[in-house]
Short mmCIF file of N, CA and C in Angstrom, two decimals:
data_model
loop_
_atom_site.label_atom_id
_atom_site.label_comp_id
_atom_site.label_asym_id
_atom_site.label_seq_id
_atom_site.Cartn_x
_atom_site.Cartn_y
_atom_site.Cartn_z
N UNK A 4 -12.19 14.90 -64.40
CA UNK A 4 -13.50 15.43 -64.92
C UNK A 4 -14.12 15.45 -66.08
N UNK A 5 -15.04 15.03 -66.25
CA UNK A 5 -15.62 14.32 -67.51
C UNK A 5 -16.93 14.91 -67.87
N UNK A 6 -17.55 15.40 -68.25
CA UNK A 6 -19.10 15.89 -68.35
C UNK A 6 -19.27 15.60 -70.16
N UNK A 7 -20.34 14.49 -70.27
CA UNK A 7 -21.10 14.49 -71.58
C UNK A 7 -22.41 14.69 -71.62
N UNK A 8 -22.59 15.13 -72.93
CA UNK A 8 -24.17 15.44 -73.18
C UNK A 8 -24.07 15.47 -74.49
N UNK A 9 -25.00 14.63 -75.07
CA UNK A 9 -25.51 14.31 -76.82
C UNK A 9 -26.24 15.78 -77.79
N UNK A 10 -26.87 16.89 -76.48
CA UNK A 10 -27.44 17.68 -77.11
C UNK A 10 -27.03 19.19 -76.59
N UNK A 11 -26.03 19.21 -75.98
CA UNK A 11 -25.35 20.62 -75.69
C UNK A 11 -25.02 21.42 -76.93
N UNK A 12 -25.71 22.43 -76.68
CA UNK A 12 -25.38 23.69 -77.97
C UNK A 12 -24.51 24.80 -77.24
N UNK A 13 -24.32 25.14 -76.03
CA UNK A 13 -23.58 26.19 -75.75
C UNK A 13 -22.84 25.54 -74.54
N UNK A 14 -21.34 25.95 -74.55
CA UNK A 14 -20.62 25.34 -73.38
C UNK A 14 -20.08 26.54 -72.59
N UNK A 15 -19.94 26.63 -71.53
CA UNK A 15 -19.19 28.27 -71.21
C UNK A 15 -18.41 27.67 -69.42
N UNK A 16 -16.82 28.57 -69.92
CA UNK A 16 -15.97 27.70 -68.65
C UNK A 16 -15.64 29.33 -68.03
N UNK A 17 -16.14 29.14 -66.80
CA UNK A 17 -15.80 30.30 -65.90
C UNK A 17 -14.52 29.97 -65.53
N UNK A 18 -12.97 31.43 -65.81
CA UNK A 18 -11.99 30.97 -65.18
C UNK A 18 -11.94 32.11 -64.07
N UNK A 19 -11.64 31.14 -62.84
CA UNK A 19 -11.47 32.52 -61.89
C UNK A 19 -9.72 32.84 -61.55
N UNK A 20 -9.63 33.54 -60.97
CA UNK A 20 -8.27 34.40 -60.39
C UNK A 20 -7.65 34.75 -61.91
N UNK A 21 -8.74 35.81 -62.48
CA UNK A 21 -7.96 36.07 -63.99
C UNK A 21 -6.57 37.12 -63.59
N UNK A 22 -6.75 37.85 -62.73
CA UNK A 22 -6.19 38.94 -62.43
C UNK A 22 -4.63 38.18 -62.01
N UNK A 23 -4.43 37.36 -61.49
CA UNK A 23 -3.02 36.44 -61.47
C UNK A 23 -2.86 35.46 -62.67
N UNK A 24 -3.94 35.10 -63.33
CA UNK A 24 -3.46 34.74 -64.51
C UNK A 24 -2.94 35.48 -65.51
N UNK A 25 -3.37 36.90 -65.30
CA UNK A 25 -2.91 37.69 -66.53
C UNK A 25 -1.54 38.23 -65.99
N UNK A 26 -1.31 38.33 -64.70
CA UNK A 26 0.01 38.89 -64.28
C UNK A 26 1.19 37.89 -64.65
N UNK A 27 0.70 36.57 -64.22
CA UNK A 27 1.59 35.66 -64.14
C UNK A 27 1.99 34.54 -65.43
N UNK A 28 0.96 34.60 -66.26
CA UNK A 28 1.14 33.63 -67.60
C UNK A 28 2.12 34.42 -68.29
N UNK A 29 2.82 33.78 -69.09
CA UNK A 29 3.70 34.29 -70.09
C UNK A 29 2.60 34.35 -71.77
N UNK A 30 3.34 35.39 -72.27
CA UNK A 30 2.54 34.98 -73.67
C UNK A 30 2.82 33.72 -74.52
N UNK A 31 1.90 33.52 -75.15
CA UNK A 31 2.26 32.18 -75.86
C UNK A 31 1.90 30.69 -74.73
N UNK A 32 1.68 31.11 -73.75
CA UNK A 32 1.17 29.83 -72.62
C UNK A 32 -0.31 29.82 -72.46
N UNK A 33 -0.66 28.68 -72.18
CA UNK A 33 -2.22 28.85 -72.13
C UNK A 33 -2.64 27.88 -70.76
N UNK A 34 -3.58 28.27 -70.45
CA UNK A 34 -4.43 27.16 -69.43
C UNK A 34 -5.30 26.30 -70.11
N UNK A 35 -5.92 24.84 -69.53
CA UNK A 35 -6.73 24.10 -70.38
C UNK A 35 -8.13 23.85 -69.43
N UNK A 36 -9.12 23.81 -70.05
CA UNK A 36 -10.20 23.60 -69.48
C UNK A 36 -10.23 22.02 -68.70
N UNK A 37 -11.46 21.89 -68.29
CA UNK A 37 -11.53 20.68 -67.88
C UNK A 37 -11.91 19.72 -69.43
N UNK A 38 -12.15 17.95 -69.28
CA UNK A 38 -12.62 17.65 -70.53
C UNK A 38 -14.00 17.47 -70.79
N UNK A 39 -14.53 17.83 -71.82
CA UNK A 39 -16.24 17.71 -71.98
C UNK A 39 -16.37 17.27 -73.32
N UNK A 40 -17.60 16.81 -73.57
CA UNK A 40 -18.37 16.00 -74.31
C UNK A 40 -19.40 16.78 -75.01
N UNK A 41 -19.49 16.94 -76.35
CA UNK A 41 -20.99 17.26 -76.86
C UNK A 41 -21.32 16.54 -78.16
N UNK A 42 -22.29 16.49 -78.58
CA UNK A 42 -22.94 16.12 -79.83
C UNK A 42 -22.12 14.67 -80.32
N UNK A 43 -21.58 13.64 -79.26
CA UNK A 43 -20.93 12.45 -79.18
C UNK A 43 -19.78 12.52 -79.41
N UNK A 44 -18.94 13.85 -79.43
CA UNK A 44 -17.75 13.86 -79.50
C UNK A 44 -16.78 14.34 -78.18
N UNK A 45 -16.04 13.31 -77.94
CA UNK A 45 -15.11 13.47 -76.69
C UNK A 45 -13.70 13.11 -77.13
N UNK A 46 -12.79 13.41 -76.45
CA UNK A 46 -12.70 14.44 -75.65
C UNK A 46 -12.95 16.01 -76.39
N UNK A 47 -12.88 16.63 -75.71
CA UNK A 47 -13.03 18.38 -76.12
C UNK A 47 -12.45 19.22 -74.91
N UNK A 48 -11.39 20.02 -75.52
CA UNK A 48 -10.90 20.98 -74.23
C UNK A 48 -10.88 22.40 -75.01
N UNK A 49 -11.21 23.43 -74.23
CA UNK A 49 -10.44 24.84 -74.29
C UNK A 49 -9.16 25.10 -74.00
N UNK A 50 -8.49 25.89 -74.97
CA UNK A 50 -7.10 26.21 -74.65
C UNK A 50 -6.98 28.00 -74.43
N UNK A 51 -6.93 28.31 -73.27
CA UNK A 51 -7.29 30.03 -72.91
C UNK A 51 -5.76 30.20 -73.01
N UNK A 52 -5.49 31.60 -73.61
CA UNK A 52 -4.17 32.14 -73.67
C UNK A 52 -4.29 33.72 -73.20
N UNK A 53 -4.48 33.75 -71.78
CA UNK A 53 -4.53 35.21 -71.24
C UNK A 53 -3.72 36.38 -71.94
N UNK A 54 -2.61 36.11 -72.31
CA UNK A 54 -1.99 37.06 -72.64
C UNK A 54 -1.46 36.81 -74.24
N UNK A 55 -2.65 36.05 -75.15
CA UNK A 55 -2.60 35.51 -76.21
C UNK A 55 -1.28 34.61 -76.98
N UNK A 56 -1.67 33.83 -77.92
CA UNK A 56 -0.62 33.13 -78.28
C UNK A 56 0.41 33.73 -79.15
N UNK A 57 1.18 33.05 -79.61
CA UNK A 57 2.30 33.48 -80.50
C UNK A 57 2.06 34.83 -81.68
N UNK A 58 0.74 34.54 -81.95
CA UNK A 58 0.44 35.24 -83.04
C UNK A 58 -0.58 36.81 -83.00
N UNK A 59 -0.93 36.93 -81.43
CA UNK A 59 -1.66 37.86 -81.49
C UNK A 59 -0.82 39.09 -80.75
N UNK A 60 -1.73 40.30 -80.97
CA UNK A 60 -1.36 41.29 -80.63
C UNK A 60 -1.26 41.77 -79.16
N UNK A 61 -0.41 42.79 -78.91
CA UNK A 61 -0.35 42.93 -77.72
C UNK A 61 -1.78 43.10 -76.89
N UNK A 62 -2.35 42.56 -75.89
CA UNK A 62 -3.51 42.92 -74.82
C UNK A 62 -4.50 41.55 -75.39
N UNK A 63 -4.27 41.37 -76.38
CA UNK A 63 -5.43 40.00 -76.64
C UNK A 63 -5.07 38.82 -75.83
N UNK A 64 -6.30 38.40 -75.82
CA UNK A 64 -6.12 37.05 -75.28
C UNK A 64 -6.63 35.80 -76.36
N UNK A 65 -6.28 34.75 -76.40
CA UNK A 65 -6.50 33.76 -77.51
C UNK A 65 -7.44 32.56 -77.02
N UNK A 66 -8.14 31.80 -77.62
CA UNK A 66 -9.36 31.07 -77.39
C UNK A 66 -9.25 30.09 -78.24
N UNK A 67 -8.74 28.91 -77.94
CA UNK A 67 -9.27 27.38 -79.24
C UNK A 67 -10.11 26.54 -78.51
N UNK A 68 -10.86 25.76 -79.36
CA UNK A 68 -11.56 24.79 -79.05
C UNK A 68 -10.77 23.19 -79.90
N UNK A 69 -10.34 22.34 -78.82
CA UNK A 69 -9.31 21.27 -79.82
C UNK A 69 -10.36 20.32 -79.84
N UNK A 70 -11.17 19.62 -80.55
CA UNK A 70 -11.84 18.69 -80.69
C UNK A 70 -11.06 17.20 -81.22
N UNK A 71 -11.70 16.18 -81.16
CA UNK A 71 -11.42 14.57 -81.19
C UNK A 71 -10.83 14.55 -82.74
N UNK A 72 -9.46 13.72 -82.68
CA UNK A 72 -9.08 13.69 -83.95
C UNK A 72 -10.01 12.60 -84.78
N UNK A 73 -9.98 13.22 -85.87
CA UNK A 73 -10.87 12.73 -87.43
C UNK A 73 -12.39 12.60 -87.05
N UNK A 74 -12.96 13.87 -86.00
CA UNK A 74 -14.33 14.11 -85.67
C UNK A 74 -15.10 14.90 -86.93
N UNK A 75 -16.20 14.88 -87.02
CA UNK A 75 -17.43 15.22 -87.78
C UNK A 75 -16.92 16.86 -87.79
N UNK A 76 -17.27 17.77 -88.91
CA UNK A 76 -17.18 18.92 -88.78
C UNK A 76 -18.28 19.72 -87.50
N UNK A 77 -17.48 20.46 -86.76
CA UNK A 77 -18.39 21.31 -85.75
C UNK A 77 -18.72 22.61 -86.29
N UNK A 78 -19.76 23.28 -86.53
CA UNK A 78 -20.15 24.62 -86.50
C UNK A 78 -20.14 25.16 -85.07
N UNK A 79 -19.69 26.25 -84.91
CA UNK A 79 -19.88 27.11 -83.54
C UNK A 79 -19.40 28.49 -83.92
N UNK A 80 -19.89 29.15 -82.52
CA UNK A 80 -19.41 30.29 -82.43
C UNK A 80 -18.79 30.69 -81.07
N UNK A 81 -17.39 30.99 -81.04
CA UNK A 81 -16.71 31.00 -79.86
C UNK A 81 -17.11 32.65 -79.16
N UNK A 82 -16.91 32.43 -77.81
CA UNK A 82 -17.04 33.65 -77.08
C UNK A 82 -15.93 34.30 -75.75
N UNK A 83 -16.05 35.18 -75.50
CA UNK A 83 -15.06 35.69 -74.70
C UNK A 83 -16.02 36.91 -74.11
N UNK A 84 -16.70 36.80 -72.77
CA UNK A 84 -17.59 37.78 -72.23
C UNK A 84 -18.40 38.28 -73.20
N UNK A 85 -18.77 39.31 -73.77
CA UNK A 85 -19.57 39.43 -74.51
C UNK A 85 -19.06 39.55 -75.94
N UNK A 86 -17.60 39.38 -76.58
CA UNK A 86 -17.32 39.24 -77.81
C UNK A 86 -17.34 38.13 -78.32
N UNK A 87 -17.96 37.79 -79.52
CA UNK A 87 -18.22 36.62 -80.12
C UNK A 87 -17.53 36.80 -81.67
N UNK A 88 -17.17 35.63 -81.65
CA UNK A 88 -16.53 35.27 -83.36
C UNK A 88 -17.21 33.84 -84.05
N UNK A 89 -17.85 34.17 -85.14
CA UNK A 89 -18.53 32.86 -85.60
C UNK A 89 -19.72 33.14 -86.04
N UNK A 90 -20.52 32.40 -87.02
CA UNK A 90 -20.41 31.09 -87.04
C UNK A 90 -19.16 30.82 -87.45
N UNK A 91 -18.41 29.64 -87.38
CA UNK A 91 -17.58 28.80 -88.38
C UNK A 91 -17.32 27.19 -88.02
N UNK A 92 -17.33 27.17 -89.18
CA UNK A 92 -17.17 25.32 -89.10
C UNK A 92 -15.70 24.95 -88.74
N UNK A 93 -15.51 24.07 -87.82
CA UNK A 93 -14.24 23.49 -87.43
C UNK A 93 -14.31 22.18 -87.57
N UNK A 94 -13.16 21.74 -87.88
CA UNK A 94 -12.23 20.21 -87.45
C UNK A 94 -11.39 20.13 -86.41
N UNK A 95 -10.96 18.66 -86.67
CA UNK A 95 -9.50 18.74 -85.65
C UNK A 95 -8.67 19.42 -85.99
N UNK A 96 -8.54 19.88 -87.38
CA UNK A 96 -7.39 20.54 -87.69
C UNK A 96 -7.63 21.80 -88.34
N UNK A 97 -8.91 22.30 -88.53
CA UNK A 97 -8.70 23.64 -88.96
C UNK A 97 -9.82 24.40 -88.29
N UNK A 98 -9.75 26.17 -88.20
CA UNK A 98 -10.56 26.64 -87.62
C UNK A 98 -10.71 26.52 -86.06
N UNK A 99 -9.50 25.74 -85.56
CA UNK A 99 -9.80 25.67 -84.10
C UNK A 99 -10.21 26.71 -82.89
N UNK A 100 -9.82 28.14 -83.50
CA UNK A 100 -9.75 28.94 -82.47
C UNK A 100 -9.56 30.45 -83.12
N UNK A 101 -9.53 31.44 -82.07
CA UNK A 101 -9.18 32.93 -82.57
C UNK A 101 -8.20 33.12 -81.96
N UNK A 102 -6.90 33.92 -82.30
CA UNK A 102 -5.54 34.43 -82.25
C UNK A 102 -6.08 35.39 -81.41
N UNK A 103 -6.37 36.31 -81.97
CA UNK A 103 -7.16 37.76 -81.45
C UNK A 103 -8.54 37.57 -80.80
N UNK A 104 -8.92 36.55 -79.97
CA UNK A 104 -10.27 36.85 -79.51
C UNK A 104 -11.14 38.34 -79.35
N UNK A 105 -10.22 38.87 -78.20
CA UNK A 105 -10.58 40.05 -77.77
C UNK A 105 -9.50 40.52 -77.01
N UNK A 106 -9.59 42.00 -76.25
CA UNK A 106 -8.55 42.29 -75.51
C UNK A 106 -8.92 41.94 -74.05
N UNK A 107 -8.18 41.11 -73.50
CA UNK A 107 -8.34 40.53 -72.15
C UNK A 107 -9.31 41.44 -71.13
N UNK A 108 -8.52 42.69 -71.02
CA UNK A 108 -9.14 43.64 -70.03
C UNK A 108 -10.54 44.08 -70.25
N UNK A 109 -11.13 43.86 -71.38
CA UNK A 109 -12.56 44.43 -71.59
C UNK A 109 -13.50 42.98 -71.60
N UNK A 110 -13.23 42.05 -71.08
CA UNK A 110 -13.92 40.89 -70.51
C UNK A 110 -14.14 40.63 -69.22
N UNK A 111 -13.25 41.44 -68.19
CA UNK A 111 -13.17 41.10 -66.94
C UNK A 111 -14.08 42.03 -66.26
N UNK A 112 -15.34 41.33 -65.65
CA UNK A 112 -16.40 42.19 -65.13
C UNK A 112 -15.70 43.10 -63.90
N UNK A 113 -16.18 44.07 -63.99
CA UNK A 113 -15.85 45.16 -63.20
C UNK A 113 -15.69 45.07 -61.70
N UNK A 114 -14.39 44.82 -61.00
CA UNK A 114 -14.45 44.54 -59.38
C UNK A 114 -14.47 42.96 -59.27
N UNK A 115 -14.50 42.04 -60.43
CA UNK A 115 -14.56 40.83 -60.55
C UNK A 115 -13.04 40.20 -60.61
N UNK A 116 -13.17 39.15 -60.34
CA UNK A 116 -11.75 38.39 -60.65
C UNK A 116 -11.71 36.95 -61.32
N UNK A 117 -12.95 37.04 -62.43
CA UNK A 117 -12.92 36.00 -63.33
C UNK A 117 -13.17 36.36 -64.79
N UNK A 118 -13.53 35.55 -65.79
CA UNK A 118 -14.26 35.71 -67.12
C UNK A 118 -14.81 34.54 -67.57
N UNK A 119 -15.48 34.52 -68.66
CA UNK A 119 -16.02 33.34 -68.78
C UNK A 119 -15.90 33.50 -70.32
N UNK A 120 -15.55 32.36 -70.93
CA UNK A 120 -15.69 32.10 -72.36
C UNK A 120 -16.32 30.90 -72.70
N UNK A 121 -16.49 30.21 -74.02
CA UNK A 121 -16.91 29.36 -74.50
C UNK A 121 -17.22 29.43 -75.70
N UNK A 122 -18.32 28.35 -76.18
CA UNK A 122 -18.59 27.82 -77.47
C UNK A 122 -20.37 27.95 -77.73
N UNK A 123 -20.83 28.83 -78.45
CA UNK A 123 -22.50 28.32 -78.53
C UNK A 123 -22.77 28.27 -79.67
N UNK A 124 -24.15 27.91 -80.17
CA UNK A 124 -24.61 27.64 -81.43
C UNK A 124 -23.75 26.30 -82.31
N UNK A 125 -23.69 25.49 -80.94
CA UNK A 125 -22.78 24.38 -81.33
C UNK A 125 -23.46 23.31 -82.32
N UNK A 126 -23.46 22.85 -83.75
CA UNK A 126 -23.67 21.93 -84.31
C UNK A 126 -22.84 20.61 -84.77
N UNK A 127 -22.90 19.76 -84.66
CA UNK A 127 -22.49 18.57 -84.97
C UNK A 127 -22.81 17.74 -85.96
N UNK A 128 -22.05 18.05 -87.23
CA UNK A 128 -22.76 17.13 -88.40
C UNK A 128 -22.86 15.84 -88.23
N UNK A 129 -23.67 15.17 -88.90
CA UNK A 129 -23.82 13.63 -88.74
C UNK A 129 -25.35 13.12 -88.29
N UNK A 130 -25.62 12.17 -88.64
CA UNK A 130 -26.90 12.09 -87.94
C UNK A 130 -27.64 11.16 -86.72
N UNK A 131 -26.19 11.37 -86.05
CA UNK A 131 -26.43 10.59 -85.00
C UNK A 131 -26.81 11.90 -83.57
N UNK A 132 -26.90 12.98 -84.50
CA UNK A 132 -26.78 14.50 -83.11
C UNK A 132 -28.62 14.38 -82.62
N UNK A 133 -28.94 14.18 -81.78
CA UNK A 133 -30.13 14.35 -80.84
C UNK A 133 -30.64 15.82 -81.52
N UNK A 134 -31.77 16.12 -81.61
CA UNK A 134 -32.67 17.65 -81.46
C UNK A 134 -32.59 18.12 -80.12
N UNK A 135 -32.69 19.47 -79.82
CA UNK A 135 -32.65 20.11 -78.32
C UNK A 135 -31.69 20.83 -78.33
N UNK A 136 -31.64 21.49 -77.31
CA UNK A 136 -30.92 22.44 -76.84
C UNK A 136 -30.70 22.46 -75.45
N UNK A 137 -29.40 21.96 -74.99
CA UNK A 137 -28.93 21.87 -73.42
C UNK A 137 -27.83 22.83 -73.35
N UNK A 138 -27.50 23.47 -72.16
CA UNK A 138 -26.46 24.23 -71.58
C UNK A 138 -25.48 23.52 -70.76
N UNK A 139 -24.43 23.72 -70.94
CA UNK A 139 -23.07 22.94 -70.15
C UNK A 139 -22.38 24.04 -69.55
N UNK A 140 -22.20 23.84 -68.21
CA UNK A 140 -21.48 25.25 -67.52
C UNK A 140 -19.86 24.46 -67.03
N UNK A 141 -19.13 24.91 -67.20
CA UNK A 141 -17.57 24.26 -66.36
C UNK A 141 -17.47 25.10 -65.60
N UNK A 142 -17.38 24.79 -64.25
CA UNK A 142 -17.21 25.58 -63.00
C UNK A 142 -15.74 24.94 -62.30
N UNK A 143 -14.74 25.72 -62.21
CA UNK A 143 -13.61 25.14 -61.71
C UNK A 143 -13.36 25.82 -60.37
#
């Protein structure tokens, strides 16, 4: 599934069955979002670690946005539920994400079985980026 748009400034990934993922996914293991594009960059994916990567403290989840090799710098704010970290400038090798994004239990809506993570306020360096704001939502 490929979603492309040059004016995207916000990307949301709704992750269903989070209670099963929280229970069944080992620390250091991640799930991958569908491939998407923004600002002329392709492919872009999120890696979400329900129990955190190898550096995260117990209870924290980790979120990374992987950019294409050699891409222009991208300014973005990562979010998980209501928790936000940024803005930070990321490249294909630096500031890809957050090891301790937030405590996973704090972002699961009461009585629900999903979480929403993503990036907002996305700005891609370069003259080819068009003006405007568009919202891209990834649903699986």
